[in-house]
XYZ file of C-alpha atoms in Angstrom:
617
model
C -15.836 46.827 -3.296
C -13.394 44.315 -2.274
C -15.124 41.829 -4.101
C -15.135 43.645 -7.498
C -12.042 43.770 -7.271
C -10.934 40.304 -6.451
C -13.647 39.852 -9.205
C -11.557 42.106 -11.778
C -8.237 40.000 -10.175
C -9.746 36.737 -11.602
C -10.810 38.303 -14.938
C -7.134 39.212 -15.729
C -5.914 35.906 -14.254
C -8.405 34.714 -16.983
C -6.840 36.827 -20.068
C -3.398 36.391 -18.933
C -4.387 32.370 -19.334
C -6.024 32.508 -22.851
C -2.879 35.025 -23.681
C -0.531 32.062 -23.344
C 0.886 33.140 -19.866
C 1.051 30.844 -16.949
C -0.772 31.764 -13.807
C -0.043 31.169 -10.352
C -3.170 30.623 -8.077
C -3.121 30.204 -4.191
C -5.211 27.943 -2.118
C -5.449 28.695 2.158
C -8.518 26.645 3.690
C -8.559 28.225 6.910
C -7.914 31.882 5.160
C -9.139 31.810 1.992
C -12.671 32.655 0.131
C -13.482 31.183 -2.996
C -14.655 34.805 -3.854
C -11.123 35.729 -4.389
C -9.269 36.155 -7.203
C -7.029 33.644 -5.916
C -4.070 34.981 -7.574
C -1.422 36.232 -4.774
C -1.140 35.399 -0.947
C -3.289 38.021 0.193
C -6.092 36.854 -2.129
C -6.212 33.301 -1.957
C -9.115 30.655 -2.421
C -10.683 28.415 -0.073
C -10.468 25.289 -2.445
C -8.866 24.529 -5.575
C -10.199 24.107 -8.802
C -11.708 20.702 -9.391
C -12.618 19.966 -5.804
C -16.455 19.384 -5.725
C -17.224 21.487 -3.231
C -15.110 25.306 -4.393
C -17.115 27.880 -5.762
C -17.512 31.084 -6.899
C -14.257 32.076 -8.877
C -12.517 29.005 -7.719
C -14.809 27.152 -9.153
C -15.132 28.979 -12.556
C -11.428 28.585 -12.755
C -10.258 26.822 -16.235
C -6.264 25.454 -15.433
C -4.082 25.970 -18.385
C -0.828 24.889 -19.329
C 1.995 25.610 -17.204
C -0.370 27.196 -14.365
C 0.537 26.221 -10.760
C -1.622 25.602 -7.838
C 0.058 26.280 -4.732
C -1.262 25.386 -1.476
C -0.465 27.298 1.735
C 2.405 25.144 3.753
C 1.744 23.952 7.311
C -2.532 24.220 6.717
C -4.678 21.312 6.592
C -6.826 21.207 3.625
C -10.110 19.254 3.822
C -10.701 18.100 0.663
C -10.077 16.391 -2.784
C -9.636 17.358 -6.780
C -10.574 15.961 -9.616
C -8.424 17.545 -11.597
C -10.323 18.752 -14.591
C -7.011 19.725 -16.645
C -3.958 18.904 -18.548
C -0.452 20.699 -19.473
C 1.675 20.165 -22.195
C 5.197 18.422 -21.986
C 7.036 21.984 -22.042
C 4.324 23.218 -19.836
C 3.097 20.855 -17.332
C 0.138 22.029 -14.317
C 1.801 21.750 -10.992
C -0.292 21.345 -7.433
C 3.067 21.979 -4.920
C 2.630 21.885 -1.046
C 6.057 23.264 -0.834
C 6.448 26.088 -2.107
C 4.436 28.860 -0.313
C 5.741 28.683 3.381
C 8.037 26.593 5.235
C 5.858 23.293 6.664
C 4.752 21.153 3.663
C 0.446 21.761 3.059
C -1.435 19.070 4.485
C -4.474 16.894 2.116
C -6.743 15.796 5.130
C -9.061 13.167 4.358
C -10.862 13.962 7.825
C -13.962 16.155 8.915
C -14.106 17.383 12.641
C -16.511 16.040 14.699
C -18.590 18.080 17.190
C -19.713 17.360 20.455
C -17.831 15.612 23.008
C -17.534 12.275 24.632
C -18.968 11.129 27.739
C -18.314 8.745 30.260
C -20.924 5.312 30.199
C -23.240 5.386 32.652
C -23.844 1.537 32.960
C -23.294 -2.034 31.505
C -26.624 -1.320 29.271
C -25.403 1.995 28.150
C -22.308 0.426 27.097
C -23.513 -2.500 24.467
C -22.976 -4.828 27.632
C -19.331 -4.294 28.469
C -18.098 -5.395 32.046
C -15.409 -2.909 31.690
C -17.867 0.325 30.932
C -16.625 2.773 33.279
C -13.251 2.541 31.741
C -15.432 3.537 28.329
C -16.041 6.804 26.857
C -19.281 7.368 24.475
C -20.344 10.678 21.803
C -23.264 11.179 19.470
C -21.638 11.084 15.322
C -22.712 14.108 13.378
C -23.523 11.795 10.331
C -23.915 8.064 9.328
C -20.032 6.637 9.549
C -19.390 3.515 8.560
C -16.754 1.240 10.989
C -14.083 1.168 8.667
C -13.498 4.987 8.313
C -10.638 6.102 10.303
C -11.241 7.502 13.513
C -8.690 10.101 14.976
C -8.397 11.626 18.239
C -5.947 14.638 19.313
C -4.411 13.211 15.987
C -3.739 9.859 16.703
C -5.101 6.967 14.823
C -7.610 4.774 16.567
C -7.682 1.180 16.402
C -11.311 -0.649 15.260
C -11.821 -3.006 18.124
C -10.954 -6.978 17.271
C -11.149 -9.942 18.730
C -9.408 -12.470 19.751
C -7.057 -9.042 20.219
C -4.467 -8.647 18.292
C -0.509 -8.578 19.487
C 0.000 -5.437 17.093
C -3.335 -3.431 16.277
C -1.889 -2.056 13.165
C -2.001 -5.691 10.795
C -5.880 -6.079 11.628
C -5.099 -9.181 9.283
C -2.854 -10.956 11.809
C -3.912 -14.923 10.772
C -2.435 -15.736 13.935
C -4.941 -13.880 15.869
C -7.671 -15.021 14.437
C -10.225 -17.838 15.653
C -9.305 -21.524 13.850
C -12.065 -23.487 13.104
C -9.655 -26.453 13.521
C -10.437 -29.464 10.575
C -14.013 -30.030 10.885
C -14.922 -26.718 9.482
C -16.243 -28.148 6.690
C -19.668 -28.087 8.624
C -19.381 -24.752 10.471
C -18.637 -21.959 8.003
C -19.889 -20.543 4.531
C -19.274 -17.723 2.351
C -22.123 -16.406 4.705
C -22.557 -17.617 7.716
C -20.257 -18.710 11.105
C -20.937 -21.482 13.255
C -19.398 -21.476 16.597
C -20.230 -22.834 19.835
C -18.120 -19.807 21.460
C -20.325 -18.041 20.558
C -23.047 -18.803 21.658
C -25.293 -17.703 24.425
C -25.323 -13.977 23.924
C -27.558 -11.042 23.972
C -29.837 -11.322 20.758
C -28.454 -7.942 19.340
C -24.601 -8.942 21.035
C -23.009 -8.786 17.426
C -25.403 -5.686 15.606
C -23.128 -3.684 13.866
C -20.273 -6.244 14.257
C -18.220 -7.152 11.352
C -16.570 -10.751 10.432
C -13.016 -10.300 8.967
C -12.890 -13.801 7.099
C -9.855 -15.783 5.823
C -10.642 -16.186 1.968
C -8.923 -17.267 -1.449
C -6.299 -15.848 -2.438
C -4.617 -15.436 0.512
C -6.961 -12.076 1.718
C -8.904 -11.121 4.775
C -12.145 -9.745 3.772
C -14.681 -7.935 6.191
C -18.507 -8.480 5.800
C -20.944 -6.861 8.225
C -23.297 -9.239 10.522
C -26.640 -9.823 9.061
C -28.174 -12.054 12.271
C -26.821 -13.852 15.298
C -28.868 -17.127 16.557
C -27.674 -17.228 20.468
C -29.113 -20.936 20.500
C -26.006 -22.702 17.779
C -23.726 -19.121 18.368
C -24.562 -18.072 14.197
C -23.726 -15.477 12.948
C -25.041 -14.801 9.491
C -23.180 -11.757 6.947
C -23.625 -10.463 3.626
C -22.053 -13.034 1.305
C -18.656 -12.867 0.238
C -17.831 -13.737 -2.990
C -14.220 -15.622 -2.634
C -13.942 -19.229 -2.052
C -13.306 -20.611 1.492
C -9.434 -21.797 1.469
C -10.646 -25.464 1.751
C -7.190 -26.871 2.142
C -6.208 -24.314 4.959
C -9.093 -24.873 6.654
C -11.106 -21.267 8.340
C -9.694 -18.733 10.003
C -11.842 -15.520 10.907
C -12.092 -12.383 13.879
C -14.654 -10.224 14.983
C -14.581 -6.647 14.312
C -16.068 -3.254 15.508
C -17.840 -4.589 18.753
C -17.838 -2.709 21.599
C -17.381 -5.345 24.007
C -14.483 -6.185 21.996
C -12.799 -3.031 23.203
C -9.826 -3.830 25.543
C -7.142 -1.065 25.088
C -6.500 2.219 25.239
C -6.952 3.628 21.415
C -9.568 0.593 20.550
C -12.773 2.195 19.287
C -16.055 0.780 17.723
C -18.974 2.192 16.267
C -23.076 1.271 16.607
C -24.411 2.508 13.046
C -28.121 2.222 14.612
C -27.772 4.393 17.188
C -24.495 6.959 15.455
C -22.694 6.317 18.818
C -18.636 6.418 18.579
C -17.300 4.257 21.778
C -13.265 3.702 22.626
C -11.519 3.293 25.704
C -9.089 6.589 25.950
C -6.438 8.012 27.834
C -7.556 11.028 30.012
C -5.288 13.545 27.823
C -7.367 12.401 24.922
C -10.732 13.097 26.238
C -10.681 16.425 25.308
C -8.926 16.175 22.220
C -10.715 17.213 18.569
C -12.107 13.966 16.932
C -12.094 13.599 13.154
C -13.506 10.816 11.057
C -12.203 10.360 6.914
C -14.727 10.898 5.250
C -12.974 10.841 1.974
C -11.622 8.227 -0.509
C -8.654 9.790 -2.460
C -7.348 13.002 -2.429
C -5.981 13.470 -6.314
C -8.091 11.632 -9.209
C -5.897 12.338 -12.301
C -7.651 9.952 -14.616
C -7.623 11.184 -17.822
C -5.138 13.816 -17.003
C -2.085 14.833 -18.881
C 1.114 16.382 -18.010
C 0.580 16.989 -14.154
C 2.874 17.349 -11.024
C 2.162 16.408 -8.024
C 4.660 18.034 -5.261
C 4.981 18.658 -1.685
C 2.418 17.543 0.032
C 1.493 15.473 3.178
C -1.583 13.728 2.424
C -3.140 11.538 5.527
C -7.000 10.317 6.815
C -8.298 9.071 3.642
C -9.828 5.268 4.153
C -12.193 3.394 1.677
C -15.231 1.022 2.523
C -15.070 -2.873 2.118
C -17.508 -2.278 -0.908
C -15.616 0.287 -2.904
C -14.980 -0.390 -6.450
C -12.026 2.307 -6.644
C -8.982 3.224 -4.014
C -6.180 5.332 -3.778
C -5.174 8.127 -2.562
C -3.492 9.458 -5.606
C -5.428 7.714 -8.481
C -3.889 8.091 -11.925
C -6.347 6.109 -13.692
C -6.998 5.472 -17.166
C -5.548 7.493 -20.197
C -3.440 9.158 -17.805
C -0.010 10.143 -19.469
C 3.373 11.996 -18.165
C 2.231 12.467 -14.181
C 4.968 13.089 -11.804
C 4.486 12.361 -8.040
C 7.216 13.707 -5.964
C 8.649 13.958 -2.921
C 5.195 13.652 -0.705
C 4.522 12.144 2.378
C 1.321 9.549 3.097
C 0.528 8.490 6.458
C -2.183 7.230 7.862
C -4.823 6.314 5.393
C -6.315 3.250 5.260
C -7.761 1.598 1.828
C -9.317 -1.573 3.143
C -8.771 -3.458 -0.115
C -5.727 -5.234 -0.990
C -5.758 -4.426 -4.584
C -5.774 -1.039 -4.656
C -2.943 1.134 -3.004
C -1.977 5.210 -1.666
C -0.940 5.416 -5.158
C -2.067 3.881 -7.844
C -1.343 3.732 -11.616
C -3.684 1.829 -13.671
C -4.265 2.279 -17.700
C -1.638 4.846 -17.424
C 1.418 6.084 -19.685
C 4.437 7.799 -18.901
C 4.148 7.819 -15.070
C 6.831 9.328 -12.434
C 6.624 8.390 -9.106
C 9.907 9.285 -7.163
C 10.968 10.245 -3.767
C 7.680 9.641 -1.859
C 6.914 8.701 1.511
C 4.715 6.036 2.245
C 4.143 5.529 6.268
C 2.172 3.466 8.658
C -1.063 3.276 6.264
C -2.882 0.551 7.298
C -5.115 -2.067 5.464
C -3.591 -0.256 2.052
C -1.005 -0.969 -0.675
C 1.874 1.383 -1.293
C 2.691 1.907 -4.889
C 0.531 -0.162 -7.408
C 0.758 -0.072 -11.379
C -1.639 -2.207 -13.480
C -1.558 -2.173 -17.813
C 0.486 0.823 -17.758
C 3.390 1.727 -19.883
C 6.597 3.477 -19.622
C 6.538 3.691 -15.408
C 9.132 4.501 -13.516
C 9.349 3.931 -9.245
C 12.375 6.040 -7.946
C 13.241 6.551 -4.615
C 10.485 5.826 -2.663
C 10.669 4.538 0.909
C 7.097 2.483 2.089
C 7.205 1.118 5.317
C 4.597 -0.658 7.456
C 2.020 -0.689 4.692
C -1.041 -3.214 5.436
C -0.581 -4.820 1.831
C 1.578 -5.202 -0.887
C 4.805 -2.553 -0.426
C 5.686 -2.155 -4.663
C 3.401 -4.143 -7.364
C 3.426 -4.288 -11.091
C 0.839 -6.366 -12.931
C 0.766 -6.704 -16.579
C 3.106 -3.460 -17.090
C 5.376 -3.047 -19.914
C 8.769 -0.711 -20.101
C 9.351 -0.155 -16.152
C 12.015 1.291 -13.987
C 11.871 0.304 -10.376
C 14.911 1.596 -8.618
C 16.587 2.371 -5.598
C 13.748 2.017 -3.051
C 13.256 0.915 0.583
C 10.278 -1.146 1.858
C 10.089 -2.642 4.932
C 7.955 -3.776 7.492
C 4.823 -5.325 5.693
C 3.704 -8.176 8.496
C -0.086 -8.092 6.763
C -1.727 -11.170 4.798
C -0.340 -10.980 1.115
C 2.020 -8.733 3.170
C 4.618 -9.129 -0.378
C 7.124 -6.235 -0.127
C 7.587 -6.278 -4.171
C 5.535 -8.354 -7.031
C 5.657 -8.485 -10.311
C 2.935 -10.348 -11.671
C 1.072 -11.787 -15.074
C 3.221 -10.742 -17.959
C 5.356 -7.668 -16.718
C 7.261 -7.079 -20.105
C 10.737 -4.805 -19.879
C 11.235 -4.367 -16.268
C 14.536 -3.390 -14.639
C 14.364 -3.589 -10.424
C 17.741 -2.030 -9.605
C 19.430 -1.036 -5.994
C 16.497 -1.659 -4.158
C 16.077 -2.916 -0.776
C 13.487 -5.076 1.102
C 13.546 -6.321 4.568
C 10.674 -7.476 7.390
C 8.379 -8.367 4.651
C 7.188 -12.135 4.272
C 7.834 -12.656 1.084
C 10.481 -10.358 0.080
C 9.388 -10.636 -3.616
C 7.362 -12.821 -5.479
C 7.202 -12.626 -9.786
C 4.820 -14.596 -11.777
C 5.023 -14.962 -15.333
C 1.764 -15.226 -18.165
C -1.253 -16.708 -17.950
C -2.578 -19.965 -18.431
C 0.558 -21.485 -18.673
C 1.616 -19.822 -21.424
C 4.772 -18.766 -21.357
C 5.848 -15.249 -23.462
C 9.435 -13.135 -22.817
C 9.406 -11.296 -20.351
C 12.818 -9.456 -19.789
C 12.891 -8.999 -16.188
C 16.128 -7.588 -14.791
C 16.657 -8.367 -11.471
C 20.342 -6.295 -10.269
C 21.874 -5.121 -7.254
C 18.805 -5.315 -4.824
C 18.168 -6.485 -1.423
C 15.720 -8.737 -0.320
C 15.766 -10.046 3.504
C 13.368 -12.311 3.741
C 11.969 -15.650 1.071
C 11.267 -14.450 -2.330
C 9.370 -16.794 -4.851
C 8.365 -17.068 -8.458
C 4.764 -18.748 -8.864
C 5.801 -19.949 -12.492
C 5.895 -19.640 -15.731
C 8.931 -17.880 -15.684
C 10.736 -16.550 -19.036
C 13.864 -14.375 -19.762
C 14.501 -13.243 -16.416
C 17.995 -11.884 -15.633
C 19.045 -12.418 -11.759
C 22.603 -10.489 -11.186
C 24.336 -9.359 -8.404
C 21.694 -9.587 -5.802
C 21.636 -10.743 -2.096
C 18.941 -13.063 -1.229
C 18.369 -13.428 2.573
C 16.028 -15.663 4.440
C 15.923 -13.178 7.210
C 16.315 -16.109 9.796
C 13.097 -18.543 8.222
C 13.450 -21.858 8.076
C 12.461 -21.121 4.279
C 15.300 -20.967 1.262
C 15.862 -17.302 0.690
C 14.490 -18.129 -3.455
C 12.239 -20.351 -4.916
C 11.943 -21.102 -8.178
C 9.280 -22.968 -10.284
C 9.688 -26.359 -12.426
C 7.749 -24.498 -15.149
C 10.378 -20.882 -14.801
C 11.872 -20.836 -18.357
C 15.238 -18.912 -19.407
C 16.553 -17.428 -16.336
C 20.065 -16.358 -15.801
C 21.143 -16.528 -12.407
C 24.814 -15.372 -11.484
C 26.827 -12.964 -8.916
C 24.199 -13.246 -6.514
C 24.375 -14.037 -2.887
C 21.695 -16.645 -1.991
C 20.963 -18.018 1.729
C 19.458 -21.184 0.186
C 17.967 -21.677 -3.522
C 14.608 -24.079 -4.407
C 14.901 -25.036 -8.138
C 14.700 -28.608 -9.951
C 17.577 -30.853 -10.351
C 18.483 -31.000 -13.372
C 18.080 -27.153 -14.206
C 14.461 -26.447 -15.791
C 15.519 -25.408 -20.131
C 17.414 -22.181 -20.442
C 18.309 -21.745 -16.768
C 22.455 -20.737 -16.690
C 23.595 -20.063 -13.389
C 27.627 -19.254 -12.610
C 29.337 -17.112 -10.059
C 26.889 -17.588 -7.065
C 27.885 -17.097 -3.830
C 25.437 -19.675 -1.420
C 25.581 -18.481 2.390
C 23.213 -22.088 2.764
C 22.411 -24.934 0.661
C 18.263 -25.647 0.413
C 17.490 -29.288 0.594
C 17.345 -29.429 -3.241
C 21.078 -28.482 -3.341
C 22.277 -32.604 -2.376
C 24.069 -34.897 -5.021
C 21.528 -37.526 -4.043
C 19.180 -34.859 -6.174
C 21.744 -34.783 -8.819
C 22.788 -31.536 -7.587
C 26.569 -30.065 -8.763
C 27.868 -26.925 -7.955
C 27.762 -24.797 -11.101
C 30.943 -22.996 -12.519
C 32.189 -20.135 -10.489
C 29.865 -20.656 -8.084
C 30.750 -21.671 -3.821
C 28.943 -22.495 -0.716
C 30.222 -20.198 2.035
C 32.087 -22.379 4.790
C 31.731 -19.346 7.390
C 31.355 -16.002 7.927
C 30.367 -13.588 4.975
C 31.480 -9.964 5.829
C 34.532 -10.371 3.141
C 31.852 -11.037 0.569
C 29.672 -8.682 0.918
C 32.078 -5.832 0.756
C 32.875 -6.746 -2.403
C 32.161 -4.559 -5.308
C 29.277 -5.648 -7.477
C 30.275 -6.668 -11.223
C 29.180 -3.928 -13.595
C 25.826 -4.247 -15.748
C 27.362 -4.524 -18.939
C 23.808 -3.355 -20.994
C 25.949 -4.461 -24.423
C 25.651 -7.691 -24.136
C 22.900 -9.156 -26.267
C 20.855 -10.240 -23.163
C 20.574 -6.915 -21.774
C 20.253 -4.464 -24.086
C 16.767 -4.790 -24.608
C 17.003 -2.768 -21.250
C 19.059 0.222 -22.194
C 16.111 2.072 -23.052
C 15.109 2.191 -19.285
C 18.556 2.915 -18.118
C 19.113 6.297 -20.033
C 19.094 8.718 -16.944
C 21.354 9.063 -14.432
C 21.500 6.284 -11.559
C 22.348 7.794 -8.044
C 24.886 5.270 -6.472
C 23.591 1.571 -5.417
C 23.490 0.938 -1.686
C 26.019 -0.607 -0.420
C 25.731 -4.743 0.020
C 24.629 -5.166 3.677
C 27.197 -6.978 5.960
C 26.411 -10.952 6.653
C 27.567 -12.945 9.408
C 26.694 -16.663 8.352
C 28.368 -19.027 10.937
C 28.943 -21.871 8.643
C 27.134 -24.151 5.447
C 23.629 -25.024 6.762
C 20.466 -26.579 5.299
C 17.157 -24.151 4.972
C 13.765 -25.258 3.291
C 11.858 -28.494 3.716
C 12.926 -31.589 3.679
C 16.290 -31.134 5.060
């Protein structure tokens, strides 16, 4: 009886859709049935509509225009949606965590494992390590690969390493890693590892191992261990496809062996045998272990017209092979998708060029007020050939890769957002790459990232307009174009070096047309004289880069001073006004139509006098 009716529930939802009215449809994993109609808090679903695995009525479900999904607040939900929809620009679909109960709803990239762990009995029952009664063991439910997340009592694990890491979260730490030293030349491949530290092991010492590699450009890759010859200490892996950094010689770790486990939290997996091992606190011995088990938890590809609200979304994690990553992907021929105040934490993406949220072959893309914490081995907010994007808001801090990147975009707003904290390798807290066309970056801040920023202009040396505006941001740390430059419009930023021996901006023989005034600038890299186009006034420098010397033909341009001590006075000053009139920057009035909330205030300085930075002081 009850089901006929829930059945007759979803039958008017159904009419009321194809009538033209919205409907509102509820989603409670722990509560709900997929037999349900769906349609009110005492009826909800199981899953939501485009998740693979709903059924029944939640499965048969057809999202219209202005429809809302609305997920119960403070339950985890075990899943992820392909949604299989669009709205209409007066009618949008909206998926909200928010709005039905007071926690936000939580997307959980995990499954729960069963069983429970056990203490080693031996060396041998413990992959050979000395330390084994300090190591806990438990049988997997199902195949897991090493680089899906492991949780326990909620906490993230950390995949064993070695040499160990000082901080377990940048598994990329360079200065961890094992140097080959100058004769490497004879020692590694794309493939294979030879090292005499290695040697003399078990024959099956490094099954299930992984190498984490130093490759070009600038990346750590992982690649799972084929063989091991004990005799020469080889190890042979799957062959990776970037070039060896020839000039900066080999760097590379060892990953998910149990004998690399050290620490409390480190964990490593044997694939042959499904055995999970990790050295734990007692308190977490009992805890509930959960593995991700999923890749993304919103695929809007294709998708019109969406918002995406509310939610906390952790536990997602990709494989080294994946072809694909994010946890919100708004792939191609997506158009008008907010993304709004949400929370990520904890997922880990394992490739550096994909991110927690992506945008790539989009149009008309919102991304604003999100939170983007501790996700390791992933990107924060990526857009790729997309159009008419705009990055509002967001905070991203300690992200394994790239905090903010635009490649290739065109018609951009990135404004007023905090990222800090990216230590990883290609660790770039913003980067706008390969002809970005019509970009303003506005009243943002970046700090403990190395670099800051870093632009790049077209291909192949070729050098189109760009019309980058570059106003009123932060960036604490070295920031450098890569070339190829053109119409780029620096104003009334503060350029820190965050305490490196480095100039706090580079700049390229081969930049073009950049305009370079108001700014604060703890040491500037250009050529001497200024590369064609390049008019710089009004600059405040808190330290002179080695290029800055009237032995390089170096003057101090108009307006312009070099701070002779402290710079508190300076930086309270108001910032001139962006004057989008003038023939140089109207071309980005377009992007500036809305409302900006106030820019942050310039941070206070203390510089204790002029002093050299950069090389060849």
């Amino acid at each position: 009886m009850r089901r006929r009716a829930a059945l007759a529930a979803f039958l008017a939802a159904l009419l009321t859709a194809e009538a033209g009215q919205a409907a509102t449809y509820y989603v409670d994993f722990e509560a709900g049935s997929d037999a349900a109609s769906g349609t009110s808090t005492s009826e909800p679903w199981q899953h939501a509509p485009g998740d693979d695995n709903a059924t029944a009525n939640a499965r048969l479900a057809r999202l219209e225009p202005g429809d809302r999904v609305l997920f119960k607040g403070g339950v985890r939900y075990r899943g992820s949606i392909r949604v299989n929809a669009s709205g209409t620009s007066e009618r949008p679909i909206v998926f909200s965590g928010g709005m039905w109960g007071e926690a936000p709803a939580i997307i959980d990239g995990t499954e729960i494992e069963n069983g429970a762990w056990r203490p080693c009995r031996s060396t041998a029952d413990c992959k050979g390590h000395p330390r084994w009664a300090e190591i806990v063991t438990r049988d997997l439910d199902a195949d897991v690969e090493s680089m899906q997340s492991v949780f326990a009592g909620g906490r993230m694990l950390f995949l064993a390493q070695h040499p160990p890491l000082k901080d377990r979260f940048w598994h990329d730490d360079l200065w961890s890693f094992i140097d080959l030293g100058p004769a490497w030349l004879g020692l590694a491949t794309r493939s294979s590892i030879r090292d005499e530290r290695l040697a003399g092991e078990a024959a099956d010492a490094y099954d299930g191992a992984l190498v984490a590699l130093w490759v070009e450009p600038n990346r750590v890759v992982m690649s799972p261990v084929r063989a091991y010859e004990p005799a020469q200490g080889t190890l042979h892996f799957a062959e990776i496809a970037n070039p060896l950094p020839e000039k900066r010689g080999v760097r590379y770790a060892i990953m998910n062996r149990v004998a690399a486990i050290a620490r409390p939290l480190d964990y490593a997996i044997d694939p042959a045998t499904r055995r999970l091992f990790a050295m734990l606190p007692p308190e977490l011995r009992s805890a509930q272990v959960s593995i991700s088990q999923r890749r993304f938890a919103f695929d809007l590809t294709g998708r019109s017209h969406i918002v995406i609200e509310g939610f906390h979304v952790e536990g997602f994690a990709g494989r080294p092979d994946s072809a694909v990553e994010a946890v919100v992907n708004i792939g191609a021929g997506a158009k008008q998708i907010v993304v709004r105040d949400c929370s990520f934490e904890s997922n880990a993406l394992v490739r550096n060029v994909e991110a927690v949220i992506r945008i790539d072959g989009a149009d008309g893309i919102r991304v604003e007020r999100n939170r983007l914490r501790n996700n390791p081995k992933s990107s924060g907010i990526v857009a790729g050939r997309s159009r008419d994007i705009a990055i509002l808001g967001n905070l991203v801090e300690r992200a394994g890769l790239n905090g903010i990147r635009l490649i290739a975009v065109e018609n951009a707003l990135v404004a007023n957002n905090r990222v800090h904290e990216l230590r990883g390798v290609h660790g770039n807290g913003m980067s706008f790459y390969l002809e970005n066309r019509n970009v303003a970056v506005i009243g943002n801040r970046v700090s403990a990232a190395h670099p800051a920023m870093t632009m790049h202009g077209g291909r192949d040396g070729k050098l189109p307009r760009l019309d980058l505006l570059f106003y009123a941001n932060t960036f604490e740390g070295p920031s450098f174009s890569w070339g190829t430059l053109n119409g780029i419009h620096i104003l009334s930023n503060v350029f820190r070096n965050d305490g490196q021996a480095k100039a706090a901006l580079n700049l390229e023989p081969s930049d073009r047309a950049i305009i370079l005034s108001d700014n604060v600038i703890e040491g500037l890299v250009m050529t001497n004289p200024a590369p064609p186009g390049f008019r710089l006034f009004s600059n405040t420098y808190a330290a002179l880069s080695w290029s800055r010397s009237a032995k390089f033909g170096w003057k101090l341009e108009p307006g312009s001073r070099v701070l002779q001590g402290p710079l508190e006075v300076v930086s309270r000053k108001p910032r001139p006004a962006l004057d989008l009139s003038l023939p140089d920057l109207a071309v980005f009035a377009p992007l500036l139509r809305e409302p900006m909330p106030p820019l942050p205030r310039l941070p206070v300085m203390h510089v204790p006098g002029p002093k050299r930075v950069g090389a060849n002081q």
